[in-house]
Amino acid sequence: MNWEDIKTLRAVVQHKTVRAAGEALGVHHTTVGRRIDSLEESLGTSLFSRTPDGLLLTSAGETLYRVAQTFGEALIDAERSIAGLDDELAGPLTVTMPEPLLNVLFMPELPGFIAQHPSIELRFDTSLSIRDVARREADFAVRLDNNPPDTLVGKRLYAYTEAAYATPDYLSRDPKSYRWLGWGKATQGAPEWVRTSEFPDNPVWGVFPTIPAQHAAARQGLGLAILPCLFGDADQDLQRAGKRAPVSSRDIWLLTHNDLRQTARVQAFMSFAETVLRKHKKRLIGEA
């Protein structure tokens, strides 16, 4: 059996469809199909039942998947341990962090880091889903989280702050006419972040699920947006709504896996990330 084929089986099970598995593996969905066919041919048995609802594991497929899971975890452990022995300031380093943080704070500072460490190849992941450092989906994480995973090690820096923002023209209206720009699905009653705000009786309207979307909608005068002070204060077209001081949001953590904490390139980027985040602390806590 080919290990790539077995990894493909795991991806199909975990991501439910051939197309989603292909995206996760970075290959075309037809390649996923060929690998599954190859694996079934090598074993002489069907691993999936093809149904209108998608691919479902057969008994043989379930057996192989259980073994593949165990073997896969052992392989990931080995890869992480080997990577942790690396004392060279060279090679790839996958970093996961929110895209707004990367673009606004880190990108202007990156040329200096790259000039100092030209042999480190930075690979950034800014997807909305949280990457699993323990499974080597990333080597290092800048995470906004009050409860980071126990499997990771690192350093808590401080909590960033956020406030309500809108355009000056919008805020010149009667406050009773304000509306909040929604973050998620509609719920019965006001969400907690509205109830604890300075405008607890104002309705929530729409769904703008990311910081850039909230920011852009607020700039167009569509309503009140809860934004990190880093972005709201820097925008001359917006101003804080109400008189309340910014409130602390989530903690900023620098995290990696224990097996990787002594890796030279991880240590180099952790030091760099801490320098950047401490340099811009006042902007992040709304005091700049």
Coordinates of C-alpha atoms in Angstrom, one line a residue:
M1 CA 0.0 0.0 0.0
N2 CA 1.1 3.5 -0.8
W3 CA 1.2 5.9 2.1
E4 CA -0.1 8.8 0.0
D5 CA -3.1 6.6 -0.9
I6 CA -3.7 6.0 2.8
K7 CA -3.4 9.7 3.6
T8 CA -6.0 10.3 0.9
L9 CA -8.4 7.8 2.5
R10 CA -8.0 9.6 5.8
A11 CA -8.7 13.0 4.2
V12 CA -11.9 11.7 2.4
V13 CA -13.2 10.4 5.7
Q14 CA -12.4 13.5 7.6
H15 CA -13.6 16.0 5.0
K16 CA -16.6 14.0 3.8
T17 CA -16.2 14.6 0.1
V18 CA -13.6 13.9 -2.6
R19 CA -13.5 17.5 -3.6
A20 CA -13.0 18.8 0.0
A21 CA -10.3 16.1 0.5
G22 CA -8.5 17.3 -2.6
E23 CA -8.6 20.9 -1.3
A24 CA -7.2 19.8 2.0
L25 CA -4.4 17.8 0.4
G26 CA -3.6 20.4 -2.3
V27 CA -4.5 18.1 -5.2
H28 CA -7.2 17.9 -7.8
H29 CA -10.3 15.9 -6.8
T30 CA -9.6 13.5 -9.7
T31 CA -6.3 12.7 -8.1
V32 CA -8.1 11.8 -4.9
G33 CA -10.4 9.5 -6.9
R34 CA -7.4 7.7 -8.6
R35 CA -5.7 7.2 -5.2
I36 CA -8.7 5.6 -3.7
D37 CA -9.1 3.4 -6.8
S38 CA -5.4 2.4 -6.5
L39 CA -5.8 1.6 -2.8
E40 CA -8.8 -0.6 -3.4
E41 CA -7.1 -2.3 -6.2
S42 CA -4.0 -3.1 -4.1
L43 CA -6.2 -4.6 -1.4
G44 CA -8.6 -6.3 -3.7
T45 CA -11.6 -4.9 -1.8
S46 CA -14.0 -2.0 -1.7
L47 CA -13.2 0.6 1.0
F48 CA -16.1 2.9 0.3
S49 CA -19.7 2.5 -0.7
R50 CA -20.8 5.0 -3.3
T51 CA -24.2 6.5 -2.3
P52 CA -26.2 9.5 -3.3
D53 CA -25.1 11.0 0.0
G54 CA -21.4 10.5 -0.8
L55 CA -18.7 8.0 0.1
L56 CA -19.4 5.8 3.1
L57 CA -16.8 3.4 4.6
T58 CA -17.3 -0.3 4.2
S59 CA -16.2 -2.7 7.0
A60 CA -12.9 -3.1 5.3
G61 CA -12.6 0.7 5.0
E62 CA -13.3 1.2 8.7
T63 CA -10.6 -1.3 9.7
L64 CA -8.0 0.4 7.5
Y65 CA -9.1 3.8 8.7
R66 CA -8.5 2.9 12.3
V67 CA -5.0 1.6 11.5
A68 CA -4.3 4.6 9.4
Q69 CA -5.3 7.0 12.2
T70 CA -2.9 5.3 14.7
F71 CA -0.1 5.1 12.2
G72 CA -0.7 8.7 11.1
E73 CA -0.5 10.0 14.6
A74 CA 2.8 8.2 15.2
L75 CA 4.2 9.6 11.9
I76 CA 3.1 13.2 12.9
D77 CA 4.8 12.7 16.3
A78 CA 8.0 11.5 14.6
E79 CA 8.0 14.4 12.2
R80 CA 7.5 16.9 15.0
S81 CA 10.2 15.4 17.1
I82 CA 12.7 15.4 14.2
A83 CA 11.8 19.0 13.3
G84 CA 12.3 20.0 17.0
L85 CA 16.0 18.9 16.7
D86 CA 16.6 21.4 13.9
D87 CA 19.1 24.1 15.1
E88 CA 19.5 25.7 11.7
L89 CA 18.0 29.1 10.9
A90 CA 16.8 27.8 7.6
G91 CA 13.9 25.9 6.0
P92 CA 10.1 26.4 5.8
L93 CA 8.2 27.8 8.7
T94 CA 4.3 27.7 8.6
V95 CA 2.8 30.5 10.7
T96 CA -0.9 30.9 11.3
M97 CA -2.5 34.2 12.4
P98 CA -5.5 36.3 11.6
E99 CA -5.2 38.0 8.2
P100 CA -5.9 41.6 9.5
L101 CA -3.1 41.2 12.1
L102 CA -0.7 39.9 9.4
N103 CA -1.5 42.7 6.9
V104 CA -1.6 45.7 9.3
L105 CA 1.1 44.9 11.9
F106 CA 3.4 42.2 10.6
M107 CA 3.7 42.9 6.9
P108 CA 5.5 46.2 7.3
E109 CA 8.0 44.6 9.7
L110 CA 8.6 41.4 7.6
P111 CA 11.4 42.9 5.4
G112 CA 13.6 43.3 8.4
F113 CA 13.0 39.7 9.6
I114 CA 13.6 38.3 6.1
A115 CA 16.8 40.4 5.7
Q116 CA 18.1 39.0 9.0
H117 CA 17.0 35.4 8.2
P118 CA 17.1 35.0 4.4
S119 CA 17.1 31.2 4.6
I120 CA 13.8 30.9 6.5
E121 CA 10.9 30.4 4.1
L122 CA 7.8 31.9 5.7
R123 CA 4.5 30.3 4.8
F124 CA 1.5 32.1 6.3
D125 CA -1.9 30.6 6.9
T126 CA -4.7 33.1 7.5
S127 CA -7.7 30.9 7.0
L128 CA -10.6 31.4 9.4
S129 CA -10.4 27.8 10.7
I130 CA -8.0 27.3 13.5
R131 CA -4.9 25.3 12.4
D132 CA -3.8 22.4 14.5
V133 CA -0.2 23.1 15.6
A134 CA 0.0 19.7 17.3
R135 CA -0.8 18.0 13.9
R136 CA 1.8 20.1 12.0
E137 CA -0.8 22.1 10.1
A138 CA 1.3 25.0 11.4
D139 CA 4.6 25.3 13.3
F140 CA 3.8 28.6 15.1
A141 CA 0.6 30.4 15.9
V142 CA -0.3 34.0 16.9
R143 CA -3.6 33.2 18.5
L144 CA -6.4 35.4 19.9
D145 CA -7.8 33.1 22.5
N146 CA -8.6 33.1 26.2
N147 CA -8.3 29.4 26.5
P148 CA -5.5 28.1 24.2
P149 CA -5.0 24.3 23.8
D150 CA -3.2 22.6 26.7
T151 CA -1.1 20.7 24.1
L152 CA 0.7 23.9 23.1
V153 CA 3.4 26.0 24.8
G154 CA 4.2 29.6 24.5
K155 CA 3.6 33.0 26.0
R156 CA 0.6 35.2 26.8
L157 CA 1.3 38.8 25.9
Y158 CA -1.8 40.9 26.7
A159 CA -5.4 41.3 25.7
Y160 CA -6.3 43.5 22.8
T161 CA -9.3 45.9 23.2
E162 CA -12.3 46.6 21.0
A163 CA -15.0 49.3 20.8
A164 CA -18.1 50.3 18.9
Y165 CA -17.5 52.4 15.7
A166 CA -19.5 54.2 13.1
T167 CA -19.2 57.1 10.8
P168 CA -19.6 60.6 12.2
D169 CA -22.6 61.1 10.1
Y170 CA -24.2 58.0 11.4
L171 CA -23.5 59.0 15.0
S172 CA -25.1 62.4 14.4
R173 CA -28.5 60.6 14.3
D174 CA -30.8 59.9 17.2
P175 CA -29.2 57.0 19.1
K176 CA -32.5 55.3 19.2
S177 CA -32.2 54.8 15.4
Y178 CA -28.8 53.0 15.6
R179 CA -28.5 49.4 14.6
W180 CA -25.7 46.9 15.2
L181 CA -24.1 45.1 12.3
G182 CA -24.5 41.4 13.1
W183 CA -21.7 38.9 13.4
G184 CA -23.5 35.6 13.2
K185 CA -26.8 33.8 12.8
A186 CA -29.9 35.5 14.1
T187 CA -30.9 34.5 17.6
Q188 CA -33.9 35.1 19.8
G189 CA -33.2 38.2 21.9
A190 CA -30.2 40.4 21.8
P191 CA -26.8 38.6 21.9
E192 CA -24.6 39.1 25.0
W193 CA -22.3 41.6 23.3
V194 CA -25.3 43.8 22.6
R195 CA -26.8 43.5 26.1
T196 CA -23.5 44.5 27.7
S197 CA -22.9 47.4 25.3
E198 CA -23.6 51.0 25.7
F199 CA -26.6 50.6 23.3
P200 CA -28.3 47.4 24.7
D201 CA -31.7 48.2 23.2
N202 CA -30.7 48.7 19.6
P203 CA -31.5 45.9 17.1
V204 CA -29.0 43.7 15.3
W205 CA -29.1 43.8 11.5
G206 CA -27.5 41.6 8.8
V207 CA -24.5 39.3 9.0
F208 CA -21.0 40.5 8.4
P209 CA -18.9 37.6 9.7
T210 CA -15.3 39.0 9.6
I211 CA -13.5 42.0 10.9
P212 CA -12.8 43.4 7.3
A213 CA -16.5 43.0 6.5
Q214 CA -17.6 44.7 9.7
H215 CA -15.1 47.5 9.0
A216 CA -16.2 48.0 5.4
A217 CA -19.9 48.0 6.4
A218 CA -19.3 50.6 9.1
R219 CA -17.5 52.8 6.7
Q220 CA -20.5 52.8 4.4
G221 CA -22.7 54.0 7.2
L222 CA -24.7 50.8 7.6
G223 CA -24.6 50.6 11.4
L224 CA -22.5 50.2 14.5
A225 CA -19.6 47.7 14.3
I226 CA -17.6 46.2 17.1
L227 CA -14.0 46.5 15.9
P228 CA -10.5 46.0 17.5
C229 CA -9.2 49.4 18.4
L230 CA -6.2 48.7 16.1
F231 CA -8.4 49.1 13.1
G232 CA -11.2 51.4 14.3
D233 CA -8.9 54.1 15.8
A234 CA -6.7 54.1 12.7
D235 CA -9.6 54.9 10.3
Q236 CA -10.2 58.6 10.0
D237 CA -13.7 57.9 8.5
L238 CA -14.8 56.2 11.8
Q239 CA -15.1 57.3 15.4
R240 CA -15.9 55.5 18.6
A241 CA -19.6 55.4 19.5
G242 CA -20.6 56.4 23.0
K243 CA -18.5 57.4 25.9
R244 CA -17.5 54.0 27.2
A245 CA -13.8 53.1 27.3
P246 CA -12.6 50.2 25.0
V247 CA -13.1 46.8 26.6
S248 CA -10.6 44.0 26.8
S249 CA -11.3 41.2 24.3
R250 CA -9.2 38.0 23.8
D251 CA -5.7 37.4 24.9
I252 CA -2.8 37.4 22.4
W253 CA -0.8 34.2 22.6
L254 CA 2.4 33.1 20.9
L255 CA 2.2 29.3 20.6
T256 CA 4.0 26.3 19.3
H257 CA 4.3 22.6 20.2
N258 CA 6.6 21.6 22.9
D259 CA 8.6 19.4 20.5
L260 CA 9.3 22.5 18.3
R261 CA 10.0 25.2 21.0
Q262 CA 13.8 24.7 20.7
T263 CA 13.8 24.8 16.9
A264 CA 16.0 27.7 15.8
R265 CA 13.6 29.1 13.2
V266 CA 10.6 28.8 15.6
Q267 CA 12.6 30.7 18.3
A268 CA 13.6 33.3 15.8
F269 CA 10.0 34.0 14.7
M270 CA 8.7 33.9 18.3
S271 CA 11.1 36.6 19.3
F272 CA 10.3 38.6 16.2
A273 CA 6.5 38.3 16.8
E274 CA 6.8 39.4 20.4
T275 CA 8.8 42.4 19.4
V276 CA 6.2 43.4 16.8
L277 CA 3.3 43.0 19.2
R278 CA 4.9 44.8 22.1
K279 CA 6.0 47.6 19.7
H280 CA 2.3 48.1 18.7
K281 CA 0.8 47.4 22.1
K282 CA -0.8 50.9 22.5
R283 CA -2.5 50.5 19.2
L284 CA -3.8 47.1 20.1
I285 CA -5.2 48.2 23.5
G286 CA -6.7 51.5 22.2
E287 CA -4.3 54.0 23.8
A288 CA -2.4 55.1 20.7

